[in-house]
Amino acid sequence: MPDSDGTTAPANEPTLDEQIAAYQREFADLDPQVEQIVSALGRLNRRMNVAYGRQTATLGISNAEWEVLKALVLAGQPYRMGPGDLAKQLGLTPAAMTHRIDRMVAEELVTRDRDEANRVRVIVGLTDTGRQKWLDAMELATDFEEDLLQDLSTKERGILGELLTRLLVRVES
Amino acid sequence: MPDSDGTTAPANEPTLDEQIAAYQREFADLDPQVEQIVSALGRLNRRMNVAYGRQTATLGISNAEWEVLKALVLAGQPYRMGPGDLAKQLGLTPAAMTHRIDRMVAEELVTRDRDEANRVRVIVGLTDTGRQKWLDAMELATDFEEDLLQDLSTKERGILGELLTRLLVRVES
DNA sequence: GCTGAAGACTTCAAAGCTAAACTTAGGAGC
DNA sequence: GCTCCTAAGTTTAGCTTTGAAGTCTTCAGC
């Protein structure tokens, strides 16, 4: 017997359109066009992170660990970075980085060594296992991403990329 | 004396272009157009969350609490939902929801009552304080969002919104 | 109207994060 | 060549989230 009086809301998440309509009712000054973009960005990102999480889980790592592997690969050969730089790039505190590296060293995804040239510094390096995990994750991720974008033509993808990049420039400057 | 040997990477985060170039070097099968979209989405979202966090902090609440207020307002009058539905919408476990509501009740942003019609259920309701906080946060957020989009014409905003919505449809179906 | 099962939270223990204090190495000024 | 200062990581304590177990209501079958 579902919900005899209407007091309890349905469990279903509102659609994007419903969400924007509700915001407009509750907040008169809202620009629906802006809200559509912002809300879609937020909702898309949440779904994507869930999808990535499912994929990395099948490889036995977490999204958090994948982020570290990404940063190290991005640094290029010889795949080394300091914990501080890693923390900055991932938006973590140095303390969190220390703990995360602890775990990843235990799982042999990365190595941690003291920099002999400057013994205050530490160097985090990618292991072969770590690099392979990144490659495997990348394989899964690109499949998913191609799937996500399958309804957009090449031209539309170009436009979308260009528009997003312009937003990013504004917010990263 | 900065960095006599080149072993330590610069602290600066790579730009989007550098990031894509690096991925292409390391992963041959990469479609740079897809990667541009996906990476821009991720980076945009991170920046936006940081910005929102700064704003909600000025109001004395956290982004997490703001999410709850949003969901309740979205539900419409009389601004009530069960913890389970809230948890589903925010992508949290019921346990996390219980704790989050504890805190928000203590801060008088929401109320928690047992549903007399069905005593298994609990009803979380928005207080006037909570509703006002949401309005204040919305004011700040829309300012920021208008700022974020200022370089895009109305037409471009329409195109961006439409493309993002199409992606969302695919991933939310 | 009892009994068993399902549903909706809550409680508890453990993982991961943050902020702040602490440790240690390198460099500047006297 | 000491002393002070700064920079890079680590440690510690406390908070938020998760997963699993527990509690309490409701409902279905007998």
Short mmCIF file of C-alpha atoms (C1' of nucleotides) in Angstrom, two decimals:
data_model
loop_
_atom_site.label_atom_id
_atom_site.label_comp_id
_atom_site.label_asym_id
_atom_site.label_seq_id
_atom_site.Cartn_x
_atom_site.Cartn_y
_atom_site.Cartn_z
CA MET A 1 0.00 0.00 0.00
CA PRO A 2 2.12 2.83 -1.22
CA ASP A 3 1.88 6.23 0.31
CA SER A 4 -1.80 6.70 1.22
CA ASP A 5 -1.44 10.38 1.98
CA GLY A 6 0.88 12.42 -0.19
CA THR A 7 3.18 13.50 2.60
CA THR A 8 6.14 11.34 1.74
CA ALA A 9 7.97 12.33 -1.40
CA PRO A 10 8.60 9.71 -4.06
CA ALA A 11 11.97 8.10 -3.74
CA ASN A 12 12.85 8.93 -7.32
CA GLU A 13 15.29 11.67 -7.99
CA PRO A 14 13.68 14.53 -9.89
CA THR A 15 14.64 14.91 -13.53
CA LEU A 16 16.74 17.86 -14.61
CA ASP A 17 13.67 19.65 -15.96
CA GLU A 18 11.73 19.09 -12.77
CA GLN A 19 14.67 20.34 -10.78
CA ILE A 20 14.94 23.56 -12.74
CA ALA A 21 11.20 24.15 -12.56
CA ALA A 22 11.31 23.70 -8.79
CA TYR A 23 14.21 26.11 -8.42
CA GLN A 24 12.32 28.70 -10.44
CA ARG A 25 9.31 28.37 -8.18
CA GLU A 26 11.46 28.81 -5.09
CA PHE A 27 13.89 31.43 -6.29
CA ALA A 28 12.47 34.07 -8.58
CA ASP A 29 15.76 35.55 -9.81
CA LEU A 30 16.91 32.30 -11.38
CA ASP A 31 18.19 32.22 -14.95
CA PRO A 32 16.98 28.83 -16.17
CA GLN A 33 19.55 28.70 -18.93
CA VAL A 34 22.43 29.13 -16.50
CA GLU A 35 20.87 26.69 -14.08
CA GLN A 36 20.48 24.07 -16.77
CA ILE A 37 24.18 24.19 -17.54
CA VAL A 38 25.33 24.20 -13.94
CA SER A 39 22.96 21.48 -12.80
CA ALA A 40 23.75 19.28 -15.76
CA LEU A 41 27.46 19.66 -15.04
CA GLY A 42 26.98 18.61 -11.44
CA ARG A 43 24.75 15.68 -12.20
CA LEU A 44 26.96 14.47 -15.03
CA ASN A 45 29.99 14.56 -12.85
CA ARG A 46 28.37 12.56 -10.10
CA ARG A 47 27.30 9.86 -12.51
CA MET A 48 30.72 9.74 -14.07
CA ASN A 49 32.46 9.34 -10.74
CA VAL A 50 30.17 6.50 -9.82
CA ALA A 51 30.93 4.82 -13.12
CA TYR A 52 34.66 5.29 -12.70
CA GLY A 53 34.40 3.94 -9.18
CA ARG A 54 32.77 0.76 -10.39
CA GLN A 55 35.49 0.31 -12.97
CA THR A 56 38.47 0.92 -10.72
CA ALA A 57 36.90 -1.41 -8.16
CA THR A 58 37.07 -4.24 -10.70
CA LEU A 59 40.82 -3.59 -10.86
CA GLY A 60 41.18 -3.73 -7.10
CA ILE A 61 41.95 -0.04 -6.62
CA SER A 62 39.94 3.00 -5.55
CA ASN A 63 39.22 6.18 -7.46
CA ALA A 64 41.51 7.93 -5.00
CA GLU A 65 44.39 5.66 -5.94
CA TRP A 66 43.62 6.05 -9.61
CA GLU A 67 43.99 9.82 -9.21
CA VAL A 68 47.50 9.35 -7.88
CA LEU A 69 48.45 7.01 -10.70
CA LYS A 70 47.09 9.53 -13.20
CA ALA A 71 49.18 12.35 -11.77
CA LEU A 72 52.34 10.25 -11.87
CA VAL A 73 51.80 9.13 -15.44
CA LEU A 74 50.98 12.68 -16.40
CA ALA A 75 54.32 13.79 -15.03
CA GLY A 76 55.93 11.65 -17.74
CA GLN A 77 59.09 9.58 -17.54
CA PRO A 78 60.50 8.65 -15.10
CA TYR A 79 57.10 8.92 -13.39
CA ARG A 80 58.21 10.60 -10.20
CA MET A 81 56.79 13.38 -8.08
CA GLY A 82 57.04 14.72 -4.56
CA PRO A 83 54.15 14.22 -2.13
CA GLY A 84 53.67 17.96 -1.90
CA ASP A 85 53.22 18.42 -5.63
CA LEU A 86 50.92 15.42 -5.74
CA ALA A 87 48.83 16.87 -2.93
CA LYS A 88 48.54 20.21 -4.71
CA GLN A 89 47.47 18.61 -7.95
CA LEU A 90 44.88 16.40 -6.34
CA GLY A 91 43.59 19.09 -4.01
CA LEU A 92 44.49 17.22 -0.84
CA THR A 93 46.28 18.21 2.33
CA PRO A 94 49.84 16.93 2.69
CA ALA A 95 48.66 14.78 5.58
CA ALA A 96 46.13 12.97 3.43
CA MET A 97 48.82 12.45 0.82
CA THR A 98 51.11 10.83 3.35
CA HIS A 99 48.43 8.32 4.31
CA ARG A 100 47.39 7.64 0.75
CA ILE A 101 50.98 6.98 -0.26
CA ASP A 102 51.36 4.66 2.74
CA ARG A 103 48.55 2.49 1.43
CA MET A 104 49.76 2.59 -2.14
CA VAL A 105 53.27 1.60 -1.14
CA ALA A 106 51.80 -1.35 0.78
CA GLU A 107 49.92 -2.37 -2.38
CA GLU A 108 53.11 -1.87 -4.42
CA LEU A 109 51.51 0.64 -6.74
CA VAL A 110 54.18 3.25 -5.95
CA THR A 111 57.53 3.53 -4.22
CA ARG A 112 58.63 6.13 -1.68
CA ASP A 113 62.27 7.19 -1.38
CA ARG A 114 64.15 10.04 0.17
CA ASP A 115 65.74 12.39 -2.36
CA GLU A 116 69.48 11.99 -1.76
CA ALA A 117 70.23 15.36 -3.36
CA ASN A 118 67.98 17.13 -0.90
CA ARG A 119 67.13 15.01 2.07
CA VAL A 120 64.10 17.04 3.09
CA ARG A 121 62.36 15.88 -0.05
CA VAL A 122 60.67 12.59 -0.76
CA ILE A 123 60.18 11.07 -4.18
CA VAL A 124 57.14 9.00 -5.06
CA GLY A 125 57.67 6.76 -8.07
CA LEU A 126 55.34 4.60 -10.14
CA THR A 127 55.95 0.85 -10.06
CA ASP A 128 55.40 -1.38 -13.08
CA THR A 129 52.32 -2.71 -11.34
CA GLY A 130 51.06 0.81 -10.86
CA ARG A 131 51.66 1.73 -14.46
CA GLN A 132 49.84 -1.38 -15.62
CA LYS A 133 46.87 -0.58 -13.38
CA TRP A 134 46.71 2.86 -14.91
CA LEU A 135 46.72 1.38 -18.40
CA ASP A 136 43.96 -1.07 -17.48
CA ALA A 137 41.90 1.69 -15.90
CA MET A 138 42.44 3.90 -18.93
CA GLU A 139 41.14 1.15 -21.18
CA LEU A 140 37.93 0.88 -19.19
CA ALA A 141 37.59 4.63 -18.85
CA THR A 142 37.93 5.38 -22.54
CA ASP A 143 35.35 2.73 -23.37
CA PHE A 144 32.94 4.36 -20.97
CA GLU A 145 33.70 7.84 -22.25
CA GLU A 146 33.19 6.86 -25.86
CA ASP A 147 29.90 5.35 -24.79
CA LEU A 148 28.91 8.52 -22.97
CA LEU A 149 29.54 10.64 -26.04
CA GLN A 150 28.10 8.28 -28.62
CA ASP A 151 25.10 10.48 -29.38
CA LEU A 152 27.24 13.47 -30.28
CA SER A 153 28.68 13.94 -33.76
CA THR A 154 32.32 14.82 -34.23
CA LYS A 155 31.31 18.37 -34.89
CA GLU A 156 29.20 18.56 -31.77
CA ARG A 157 32.01 17.11 -29.72
CA GLY A 158 34.29 19.83 -31.03
CA ILE A 159 31.82 22.53 -30.05
CA LEU A 160 31.27 21.05 -26.60
CA GLY A 161 34.99 20.75 -25.96
CA GLU A 162 35.56 24.30 -27.04
CA LEU A 163 32.80 25.73 -24.89
CA LEU A 164 33.90 23.79 -21.82
CA THR A 165 37.48 24.85 -22.33
CA ARG A 166 36.42 28.47 -22.40
CA LEU A 167 34.65 28.05 -19.08
CA LEU A 168 37.69 26.35 -17.66
CA VAL A 169 39.99 29.13 -18.77
CA ARG A 170 37.90 31.62 -16.86
CA VAL A 171 37.86 29.61 -13.67
CA GLU A 172 41.47 28.40 -13.77
CA SER A 173 43.03 31.74 -14.60
CA MET B 1 68.30 27.94 -5.84
CA PRO B 2 65.48 26.31 -7.69
CA ASP B 3 65.80 22.77 -8.82
CA SER B 4 69.38 22.30 -9.97
CA ASP B 5 68.75 18.93 -11.55
CA GLY B 6 65.46 18.44 -13.33
CA THR B 7 64.28 15.53 -11.22
CA THR B 8 61.59 17.31 -9.26
CA ALA B 9 58.54 18.30 -11.26
CA PRO B 10 57.30 21.87 -11.07
CA ALA B 11 54.58 22.35 -8.50
CA ASN B 12 52.25 23.85 -11.07
CA GLU B 13 49.35 21.82 -12.25
CA PRO B 14 49.60 21.07 -15.96
CA THR B 15 47.23 22.95 -18.23
CA LEU B 16 44.45 21.08 -19.97
CA ASP B 17 46.42 21.03 -23.22
CA GLU B 18 49.52 19.71 -21.52
CA GLN B 19 47.46 17.07 -19.80
CA ILE B 20 45.94 15.83 -23.02
CA ALA B 21 49.30 15.81 -24.77
CA ALA B 22 50.77 13.76 -21.94
CA TYR B 23 47.91 11.26 -22.06
CA GLN B 24 48.43 10.85 -25.79
CA ARG B 25 52.10 10.12 -25.28
CA GLU B 26 51.33 7.51 -22.64
CA PHE B 27 48.23 5.92 -24.12
CA ALA B 28 48.22 5.59 -27.88
CA ASP B 29 44.53 4.77 -28.33
CA LEU B 30 43.36 8.05 -26.86
CA ASP B 31 40.82 10.18 -28.69
CA PRO B 32 41.94 13.71 -27.83
CA GLN B 33 38.54 15.17 -28.56
CA VAL B 34 36.83 12.88 -26.08
CA GLU B 35 39.56 13.42 -23.56
CA GLN B 36 39.24 17.18 -23.84
CA ILE B 37 35.57 17.02 -22.96
CA VAL B 38 35.96 14.58 -20.12
CA SER B 39 38.97 16.26 -18.58
CA ALA B 40 37.41 19.69 -18.86
CA LEU B 41 34.29 18.39 -17.15
CA GLY B 42 36.30 17.00 -14.27
CA ARG B 43 38.46 20.04 -13.81
CA LEU B 44 35.52 22.41 -14.06
CA ASN B 45 33.63 20.52 -11.45
CA ARG B 46 36.50 20.53 -9.02
CA ARG B 47 36.91 24.27 -9.33
CA MET B 48 33.21 24.84 -8.93
CA ASN B 49 33.02 22.78 -5.78
CA VAL B 50 35.89 24.71 -4.28
CA ALA B 51 34.12 27.95 -5.12
CA TYR B 52 30.84 26.76 -3.66
CA GLY B 53 32.68 25.61 -0.56
CA ARG B 54 34.15 29.02 -0.01
CA GLN B 55 30.73 30.59 -0.37
CA THR B 56 28.83 28.25 1.92
CA ALA B 57 31.62 28.66 4.48
CA THR B 58 30.87 32.37 4.66
CA LEU B 59 27.32 31.44 5.62
CA GLY B 60 28.52 29.10 8.34
CA ILE B 61 27.46 25.88 6.65
CA SER B 62 29.25 23.20 4.64
CA ASN B 63 28.68 22.08 1.08
CA ALA B 64 27.32 18.84 2.52
CA GLU B 65 24.68 20.72 4.48
CA TRP B 66 23.86 22.85 1.47
CA GLU B 67 23.12 19.69 -0.50
CA VAL B 68 20.55 18.66 2.07
CA LEU B 69 18.91 22.08 2.05
CA LYS B 70 18.77 21.95 -1.75
CA ALA B 71 17.03 18.60 -1.75
CA LEU B 72 14.44 19.75 0.76
CA VAL B 73 13.66 22.95 -1.12
CA LEU B 74 13.50 20.98 -4.33
CA ALA B 75 10.86 18.75 -2.79
CA GLY B 76 8.65 21.84 -2.61
CA GLN B 77 6.17 22.80 0.09
CA PRO B 78 6.01 21.75 2.84
CA TYR B 79 9.71 20.98 2.47
CA ARG B 80 9.74 17.53 3.98
CA MET B 81 11.47 14.27 3.07
CA GLY B 82 12.45 11.01 4.68
CA PRO B 83 16.12 10.30 5.47
CA GLY B 84 16.08 7.37 3.06
CA ASP B 85 14.95 9.45 0.11
CA LEU B 86 17.42 12.16 1.01
CA ALA B 87 20.21 9.62 1.13
CA LYS B 88 19.27 8.24 -2.27
CA GLN B 89 19.19 11.66 -3.85
CA LEU B 90 22.51 12.73 -2.39
CA GLY B 91 24.20 9.41 -3.06
CA LEU B 92 24.93 8.70 0.60
CA THR B 93 24.42 5.65 2.78
CA PRO B 94 21.54 5.84 5.26
CA ALA B 95 24.09 5.82 8.06
CA ALA B 96 25.78 8.96 6.78
CA MET B 97 22.39 10.59 6.42
CA THR B 98 21.53 9.88 10.03
CA HIS B 99 24.70 11.59 11.22
CA ARG B 100 24.35 14.52 8.87
CA ILE B 101 20.80 15.13 10.02
CA ASP B 102 21.98 14.93 13.64
CA ARG B 103 24.30 17.83 13.02
CA MET B 104 21.80 19.85 11.07
CA VAL B 105 19.15 19.42 13.74
CA ALA B 106 21.67 20.68 16.29
CA GLU B 107 22.27 23.73 14.09
CA GLU B 108 18.51 24.16 13.69
CA LEU B 109 18.65 23.95 9.92
CA VAL B 110 16.18 21.06 9.85
CA THR B 111 13.77 19.25 12.15
CA ARG B 112 13.43 15.50 12.64
CA ASP B 113 10.11 13.95 13.60
CA ARG B 114 8.63 10.50 13.59
CA ASP B 115 5.82 10.06 11.05
CA GLU B 116 2.75 9.42 13.19
CA ALA B 117 0.95 7.74 10.30
CA ASN B 118 3.72 5.18 9.94
CA ARG B 119 5.98 5.05 12.91
CA VAL B 120 8.81 3.36 11.08
CA ARG B 121 9.30 6.47 9.03
CA VAL B 122 11.03 9.69 9.97
CA ILE B 123 10.31 13.08 8.46
CA VAL B 124 13.00 15.68 8.00
CA GLY B 125 11.66 19.19 7.60
CA LEU B 126 13.25 22.50 6.67
CA THR B 127 13.27 25.22 9.34
CA ASP B 128 12.92 28.89 8.52
CA THR B 129 16.60 29.27 9.29
CA GLY B 130 17.40 26.48 6.87
CA ARG B 131 15.29 27.97 4.14
CA GLN B 132 16.91 31.36 4.63
CA LYS B 133 20.39 29.80 4.44
CA TRP B 134 19.42 28.17 1.18
CA LEU B 135 18.24 31.49 -0.21
CA ASP B 136 21.46 33.20 0.86
CA ALA B 137 23.55 30.41 -0.66
CA MET B 138 21.53 30.57 -3.85
CA GLU B 139 22.20 34.29 -4.11
CA LEU B 140 25.95 33.72 -3.89
CA ALA B 141 25.84 30.70 -6.18
CA THR B 142 23.96 32.42 -8.97
CA ASP B 143 26.37 35.34 -8.86
CA PHE B 144 29.25 32.95 -9.25
CA GLU B 145 27.54 31.01 -12.00
CA GLU B 146 26.72 34.13 -13.99
CA ASP B 147 30.35 35.08 -13.61
CA LEU B 148 31.50 31.67 -14.79
CA LEU B 149 29.40 31.90 -17.93
CA GLN B 150 30.02 35.57 -18.72
CA ASP B 151 32.13 34.82 -21.80
CA LEU B 152 29.38 32.80 -23.47
CA SER B 153 26.62 34.41 -25.51
CA THR B 154 23.00 33.49 -24.93
CA LYS B 155 23.13 31.34 -28.02
CA GLU B 156 26.26 29.55 -26.90
CA ARG B 157 24.73 28.93 -23.50
CA GLY B 158 21.76 27.36 -25.19
CA ILE B 159 23.97 25.06 -27.21
CA LEU B 160 26.05 24.08 -24.20
CA GLY B 161 22.98 23.35 -22.12
CA GLU B 162 21.49 21.25 -24.85
CA LEU B 163 24.64 19.20 -25.41
CA LEU B 164 25.15 18.58 -21.72
CA THR B 165 21.54 17.56 -21.31
CA ARG B 166 21.93 15.01 -24.06
CA LEU B 167 24.91 13.49 -22.29
CA LEU B 168 22.98 13.45 -19.05
CA VAL B 169 20.04 11.67 -20.63
CA ARG B 170 22.32 8.90 -21.77
CA VAL B 171 23.92 8.40 -18.39
CA GLU B 172 20.79 8.83 -16.28
CA SER B 173 18.55 6.58 -18.33
"C1'" DG C 1 -3.99 -12.31 17.43
"C1'" DC C 2 0.59 -14.77 16.71
"C1'" DT C 3 4.56 -15.44 14.11
"C1'" DG C 4 7.78 -14.54 10.61
"C1'" DA C 5 9.59 -11.44 7.25
"C1'" DA C 6 10.52 -7.11 5.29
"C1'" DG C 7 11.46 -2.22 5.64
"C1'" DA C 8 13.41 2.17 7.66
"C1'" DC C 9 16.25 3.94 10.31
"C1'" DT C 10 20.16 3.83 13.96
"C1'" DT C 11 24.33 2.19 16.19
"C1'" DC C 12 29.03 0.63 16.07
"C1'" DA C 13 33.64 -0.15 14.32
"C1'" DA C 14 36.84 0.96 10.94
"C1'" DA C 15 38.65 3.76 6.83
"C1'" DG C 16 40.06 8.24 4.99
"C1'" DC C 17 40.28 13.17 5.42
"C1'" DT C 18 41.50 17.76 7.67
"C1'" DA C 19 43.81 21.06 10.82
"C1'" DA C 20 47.33 21.77 13.77
"C1'" DA C 21 51.47 20.53 16.17
"C1'" DC C 22 55.90 18.35 15.46
"C1'" DT C 23 60.43 16.81 13.22
"C1'" DT C 24 64.13 17.37 10.42
"C1'" DA C 25 67.03 19.41 6.61
"C1'" DG C 26 68.71 23.45 4.16
"C1'" DG C 27 69.88 28.27 3.81
"C1'" DA C 28 70.60 33.36 5.47
"C1'" DG C 29 72.79 36.61 8.47
"C1'" DC C 30 75.95 37.75 11.62
"C1'" DG D 1 80.24 27.98 12.64
"C1'" DC D 2 76.16 29.32 15.45
"C1'" DT D 3 71.38 30.80 15.49
"C1'" DC D 4 67.15 31.65 13.39
"C1'" DC D 5 63.98 30.90 9.80
"C1'" DT D 6 61.74 28.48 6.29
"C1'" DA D 7 60.28 24.37 3.73
"C1'" DA D 8 58.77 19.39 3.32
"C1'" DG D 9 56.79 15.55 5.38
"C1'" DT D 10 54.90 13.14 9.21
"C1'" DT D 11 52.18 12.49 13.36
"C1'" DT D 12 48.15 13.13 16.21
"C1'" DA D 13 43.40 14.06 17.36
"C1'" DG D 14 38.89 14.71 15.79
"C1'" DC D 15 35.29 14.50 12.22
"C1'" DT D 16 32.60 12.43 8.20
"C1'" DT D 17 31.50 8.51 5.62
"C1'" DT D 18 31.01 3.57 4.91
"C1'" DG D 19 29.56 -1.38 5.78
"C1'" DA D 20 27.63 -4.43 8.81
"C1'" DA D 21 24.88 -5.56 12.62
"C1'" DG D 22 20.99 -4.23 15.52
"C1'" DT D 23 16.24 -2.20 16.73
"C1'" DC D 24 11.70 -1.30 16.07
"C1'" DT D 25 7.45 -0.97 13.30
"C1'" DT D 26 4.33 -2.83 9.95
"C1'" DC D 27 2.23 -6.29 7.17
"C1'" DA D 28 1.13 -11.08 5.38
"C1'" DG D 29 -0.22 -15.67 6.37
"C1'" DC D 30 -2.19 -18.72 9.24
#
